[in-house]
Structures are given as C-alpha cells and as structure tokens.
CSV table of C-alpha atoms in Angstrom, one decimal:
chain,number,residue,atom,x,y,z
A,293,MET,CA,0.1,-0.1,-0.2
A,294,ARG,CA,1.6,3.3,-0.8
A,295,LYS,CA,1.2,6.2,1.6
A,296,TYR,CA,1.6,9.7,2.0
A,297,VAL,CA,1.8,12.1,5.1
A,298,ILE,CA,0.3,15.4,5.0
A,299,ASP,CA,1.2,17.7,7.9
A,300,ALA,CA,-1.8,19.9,8.3
A,301,LYS,CA,-0.1,22.1,11.2
A,302,ASN,CA,0.3,25.5,9.0
A,303,MET,CA,-2.0,24.9,6.4
A,304,GLU,CA,-5.3,26.7,5.4
A,305,GLU,CA,-8.4,24.8,4.7
A,306,LYS,CA,-8.3,25.3,0.8
A,307,GLU,CA,-4.4,24.4,1.0
A,308,LEU,CA,-5.3,21.0,3.2
A,309,ASN,CA,-8.1,20.2,0.5
A,310,ARG,CA,-5.9,20.8,-2.6
A,311,SER,CA,-3.2,18.6,-1.2
A,312,ILE,CA,-5.7,15.9,-0.2
A,313,LYS,CA,-6.8,15.9,-3.6
A,314,GLU,CA,-3.1,15.7,-5.6
A,315,HIS,CA,-2.2,13.2,-3.8
A,316,ALA,CA,-4.8,10.6,-3.9
A,317,ILE,CA,-4.5,10.6,-7.3
A,318,ASN,CA,-0.8,8.6,-6.5
A,319,TYR,CA,-1.5,7.3,-3.4
A,320,ASP,CA,-3.6,4.5,-1.7
A,321,LYS,CA,-3.5,6.1,1.7
A,322,LEU,CA,-3.4,9.6,3.5
A,323,ILE,CA,-2.4,10.4,6.8
A,324,ILE,CA,-2.9,13.8,8.0
A,325,LYS,CA,-1.2,14.6,11.0
A,326,ASN,CA,-2.2,17.5,13.1
A,327,PRO,CA,-5.7,18.5,11.3
A,328,GLN,CA,-6.3,20.9,13.8
A,329,SER,CA,-10.0,20.5,13.6
A,330,ASN,CA,-10.0,21.9,9.8
A,331,HIS,CA,-13.4,22.6,8.3
A,332,ASN,CA,-14.5,20.6,4.8
A,333,ILE,CA,-11.7,18.0,5.2
A,334,ALA,CA,-11.6,15.7,1.9
A,335,ALA,CA,-14.8,17.6,0.6
A,336,GLY,CA,-16.4,16.7,-2.7
A,337,LEU,CA,-13.4,14.0,-3.2
A,338,THR,CA,-14.1,11.3,-5.4
A,339,GLU,CA,-11.0,9.0,-5.5
A,340,GLU,CA,-11.1,5.7,-3.6
A,341,VAL,CA,-8.5,6.3,-1.7
A,342,GLU,CA,-8.2,5.4,2.8
A,343,ILE,CA,-7.8,8.5,4.3
A,344,GLU,CA,-6.6,8.6,8.2
A,345,ILE,CA,-7.1,12.2,10.5
A,346,ASP,CA,-4.9,11.5,13.2
A,347,GLY,CA,-6.9,13.8,15.4
A,348,SER,CA,-10.3,15.9,15.7
A,349,ALA,CA,-12.0,17.4,12.4
A,350,GLY,CA,-14.0,20.5,12.1
A,351,TYR,CA,-17.5,21.0,10.3
A,352,PHE,CA,-18.6,18.8,7.0
A,353,VAL,CA,-15.7,16.1,7.1
A,354,GLY,CA,-16.3,14.3,4.2
A,355,THR,CA,-18.9,16.4,2.8
A,356,MET,CA,-20.4,15.2,-0.5
A,357,ILE,CA,-18.0,12.3,-1.0
A,358,ASP,CA,-18.1,10.0,-3.4
A,359,GLY,CA,-15.8,6.9,-3.0
A,360,PRO,CA,-13.4,7.5,-0.2
A,361,LYS,CA,-12.9,5.7,3.5
A,362,ILE,CA,-12.1,8.4,5.6
A,363,HIS,CA,-11.4,7.7,9.6
A,364,VAL,CA,-11.1,10.0,11.8
A,365,LYS,CA,-9.5,9.1,15.1
A,366,SER,CA,-11.0,11.5,17.6
A,367,ASN,CA,-14.1,13.9,17.3
A,368,ALA,CA,-15.9,15.9,14.3
A,369,GLY,CA,-17.9,18.9,14.4
A,370,TRP,CA,-21.4,19.4,12.7
A,371,PHE,CA,-22.6,17.6,9.6
A,372,ALA,CA,-20.0,15.0,9.2
A,373,GLY,CA,-20.4,13.0,6.0
A,374,ASP,CA,-23.3,15.5,4.4
A,375,ASN,CA,-24.8,14.2,1.5
A,376,MET,CA,-22.0,11.7,0.5
A,377,THR,CA,-23.3,9.4,-1.8
A,378,ARG,CA,-20.7,6.5,-1.4
A,379,GLY,CA,-17.7,5.5,0.6
A,380,GLU,CA,-17.1,5.6,4.6
A,381,LEU,CA,-16.4,7.7,7.1
A,382,ILE,CA,-15.7,6.5,10.7
A,383,ILE,CA,-15.5,8.7,13.4
A,384,GLU,CA,-14.2,7.2,16.9
A,385,GLY,CA,-15.0,9.8,19.4
A,386,GLY,CA,-18.5,11.9,19.0
A,387,ALA,CA,-19.8,14.2,16.4
A,388,GLY,CA,-21.8,17.8,16.4
A,389,ASP,CA,-25.4,18.1,14.9
A,390,GLY,CA,-26.6,16.5,11.7
A,391,ALA,CA,-24.6,13.6,11.4
A,392,GLY,CA,-25.2,11.9,7.9
A,393,GLN,CA,-27.4,14.6,6.8
A,394,GLY,CA,-28.8,14.3,3.3
A,395,ILE,CA,-26.8,11.0,2.2
A,396,TYR,CA,-27.7,9.1,-0.3
A,397,GLY,CA,-25.4,6.5,-0.3
A,398,GLY,CA,-22.3,4.8,1.9
A,399,THR,CA,-21.6,4.5,5.5
A,400,VAL,CA,-21.2,7.2,8.6
A,401,VAL,CA,-20.1,5.5,11.7
A,402,VAL,CA,-20.0,7.7,14.8
A,403,LYS,CA,-18.9,5.2,18.1
A,404,GLY,CA,-20.0,8.2,20.4
A,405,ASP,CA,-22.5,10.6,21.3
A,406,THR,CA,-23.9,13.1,18.3
A,407,GLY,CA,-25.6,16.3,18.6
A,408,SER,CA,-29.7,16.8,17.2
A,409,ARG,CA,-31.0,15.9,14.0
A,410,THR,CA,-28.7,13.1,13.1
A,411,GLY,CA,-29.5,11.5,9.9
A,412,GLU,CA,-31.5,14.7,8.9
A,413,ILE,CA,-33.3,14.3,5.6
A,414,MET,CA,-30.8,11.1,4.9
A,415,LYS,CA,-31.9,9.3,1.2
A,416,GLY,CA,-30.0,6.4,1.3
A,417,GLY,CA,-26.9,4.8,3.0
A,418,THR,CA,-26.4,3.9,6.7
A,419,VAL,CA,-26.1,5.7,9.5
A,420,ILE,CA,-24.3,3.9,12.8
A,421,ILE,CA,-24.6,6.1,16.4
A,422,GLY,CA,-22.6,4.2,19.2
A,423,GLY,CA,-23.8,6.4,21.8
A,424,ASN,CA,-26.5,8.8,22.4
A,425,SER,CA,-28.4,10.9,19.7
A,426,GLY,CA,-30.2,14.7,20.3
A,427,PHE,CA,-33.6,16.2,19.3
A,428,MET,CA,-35.4,15.2,16.1
A,429,THR,CA,-33.2,12.1,15.4
A,430,GLY,CA,-34.3,11.8,11.6
A,431,LEU,CA,-36.1,14.8,10.8
A,432,LEU,CA,-37.7,14.2,7.4
A,433,MET,CA,-35.8,11.2,6.3
A,434,MET,CA,-36.4,10.0,3.1
A,435,GLY,CA,-35.0,6.6,3.3
A,436,GLY,CA,-31.6,4.5,4.3
A,437,ARG,CA,-31.1,3.1,7.3
A,438,LEU,CA,-29.9,4.9,10.6
A,439,ILE,CA,-29.0,2.7,14.0
A,440,ILE,CA,-28.7,4.2,17.4
A,441,LEU,CA,-27.1,1.8,20.3
A,442,GLY,CA,-28.0,4.8,23.1
A,443,ASN,CA,-30.6,6.7,23.8
A,444,VAL,CA,-32.4,9.4,21.7
A,445,THR,CA,-34.4,12.3,23.1
A,446,ASP,CA,-37.3,14.4,22.0
A,447,ASP,CA,-39.1,14.6,18.4
A,448,ALA,CA,-37.4,11.1,17.2
A,449,GLY,CA,-38.4,10.6,13.5
A,450,GLU,CA,-40.0,14.0,12.8
A,451,SER,CA,-41.8,14.4,9.8
A,452,ILE,CA,-40.4,10.7,8.4
A,453,MET,CA,-41.2,9.9,5.1
A,454,ARG,CA,-39.4,6.7,4.5
A,455,GLY,CA,-36.6,4.6,5.9
A,456,THR,CA,-36.2,3.2,9.3
A,457,ILE,CA,-34.5,4.1,12.5
A,458,TYR,CA,-33.0,1.3,15.2
A,459,VAL,CA,-32.9,2.5,18.3
A,460,LEU,CA,-31.1,-0.1,21.0
A,461,GLY,CA,-32.0,2.7,24.1
A,462,GLU,CA,-34.5,4.7,25.4
A,463,ILE,CA,-36.8,7.1,23.0
A,464,LYS,CA,-38.2,10.0,24.8
A,465,SER,CA,-40.4,10.9,22.5
A,466,LEU,CA,-41.5,10.3,18.9
A,467,GLY,CA,-42.0,13.4,16.1
A,468,LYS,CA,-44.8,13.9,13.8
A,469,ASN,CA,-46.0,10.9,11.2
A,470,ALA,CA,-43.3,8.5,13.3
A,471,LYS,CA,-44.3,5.3,15.1
A,472,VAL,CA,-42.6,2.2,16.9
A,473,GLU,CA,-42.6,-1.4,15.8
A,474,GLN,CA,-41.0,-4.6,17.1
A,475,THR,CA,-37.9,-5.5,14.9
A,476,THR,CA,-38.3,-8.6,12.7
A,477,LEU,CA,-35.6,-11.6,13.1
A,478,GLU,CA,-34.7,-10.3,9.6
A,479,ASP,CA,-34.2,-6.9,11.0
A,480,GLN,CA,-31.9,-8.5,13.4
A,481,LYS,CA,-29.7,-10.2,11.4
A,482,GLU,CA,-29.1,-7.2,9.0
A,483,LEU,CA,-28.1,-5.3,12.3
A,484,LYS,CA,-26.4,-7.8,13.6
A,485,LYS,CA,-24.3,-8.3,10.4
A,486,ILE,CA,-23.9,-4.5,10.0
A,487,LEU,CA,-23.2,-3.9,13.3
A,488,THR,CA,-20.1,-6.8,13.4
A,489,LYS,CA,-18.4,-5.9,10.7
A,490,TYR,CA,-18.0,-2.0,12.6
A,491,GLY,CA,-16.9,-3.8,15.7
A,492,PHE,CA,-19.6,-2.8,18.0
A,493,LYS,CA,-20.1,-6.0,20.6
A,494,ILE,CA,-23.5,-5.9,21.9
A,495,THR,CA,-25.4,-9.9,22.7
A,496,ASP,CA,-27.6,-11.5,21.0
A,497,ILE,CA,-30.9,-10.7,23.9
A,498,ASP,CA,-29.9,-6.8,23.0
A,499,TYR,CA,-30.7,-7.4,19.0
A,500,THR,CA,-34.0,-8.8,20.1
A,501,ASN,CA,-34.4,-5.1,22.0
A,502,PHE,CA,-34.1,-2.9,19.3
A,503,LYS,CA,-37.0,-0.6,18.7
A,504,LYS,CA,-38.0,0.5,14.8
A,505,ILE,CA,-39.2,3.7,13.9
A,506,THR,CA,-40.9,4.2,10.6
A,507,ASN,CA,-43.7,6.0,9.4
A,508,GLU,CA,-47.4,5.9,10.4
A,509,SER,CA,-48.4,6.9,7.1
A,510,ASN,CA,-47.5,6.5,3.6
A,511,GLN,CA,-48.1,10.2,2.5
A,512,ASN,CA,-45.9,12.3,1.9
A,513,LEU,CA,-45.7,15.5,4.5
A,514,MET,CA,-45.9,19.3,2.7
A,515,TRP,CA,-44.3,22.1,5.0
C-alpha cells in the first residue's frame, strides 16, 4: 500500500484540501497529521483512497464524498458526511449536529454521541451511532437506515417519510408521523451483520431489544 503523510499544522482549509486531492490520485492511503479541527476536510473527494485523520475534524468532514474511506481518530464537528453518495466515514469519538445529513449512500459511523438532527433528510445509506443522539433524530428522513445504540431524545423520527430508525436505548418522544414497531428476525440479522462489521459488540438479547421507528402514514408531508 502506497502511503503519504500530510502535515496540516500550518495549512489553511483550501490548501489542505488541494493537497488531499493532488495526492489521492497517486497514493492508496493519506495520513493527515495535526488536522487542527479544520473544516471541510476531503470535501467533494471522489478518489477511492483511505484517509486517516490523526486528530479531530471540524464541520463538514467528508461532505459530498463519492468513494473514499475516511477514518477520524478523534471527534468531528457538525454535519459529518453531509450529502455523501458513496464511501465510508468512521469517527472514533463524538460528532456535532446533523451527522449523516442528506446522505444518498455509503456509511457513516460515529462511535460516541452525536448532537441533534442525526440523519436529517437522509435518502439512503447507513448511519450508525454508538452512543446517544439528540433531538429530531431522523428529521424528514426519506430513506436509508439509521441505527442508534444509545438513547434518543425529543421528537425522534419527526416527519419521517421513508427509511428506518433502529434504537437500542430509550426513546424520549416521537415526532409527527412516526411510530414504533418491534423488529423482525430479519431486521435483527441485518443489524447484527452490519454492527459486527464495524466492531460493535452487543449480546444476542440486545438485538431483540431494538425498536424500529418508521412512518405512520404513506403520504408525503408538505411544509
């Protein structure tokens, strides 16, 4: 594997992203040292390259990516993985509001807690949160799969149209157009398959305790 190290210590946001795009063409893996919570890291990247961010990332890490696999070794700011279409974003720590917002495909994994509106207007793909998620989780969700291993607070699934939210912990309250169902055996098998892939270790009993939030009616909501 061909690796290249980028030291971002004295780089501005645009300079860092320009360096990422230039080196992603010729290397299999980029390691970003001293990221200093820069915003928009790897924005719009389409190369199928591995990127390891050795520290925290700011807002919009991995926004609109199509193909790369990004691994943030610490925390991330708001809108991690925003509007990604293909690829993978793994965050070892927590993330801010809007993690996985609007994604069309790919996978976003946050090992810790997230803020509000996780998975907002997502159309496809998978978002996994290892901790808790804030209010309006799955707001206006249009498709895809959102998995929360911790608790969700107020208005979960607010105005959900399509897609599914799985919650292992407690659901404080549901939003409009959302209902809770029991998971099926097939749901549980799928959950075990993907959670095991990303290193989450929970018991077989836990898989039976997941709740499934879906839309209460089939009609689309108008605002």
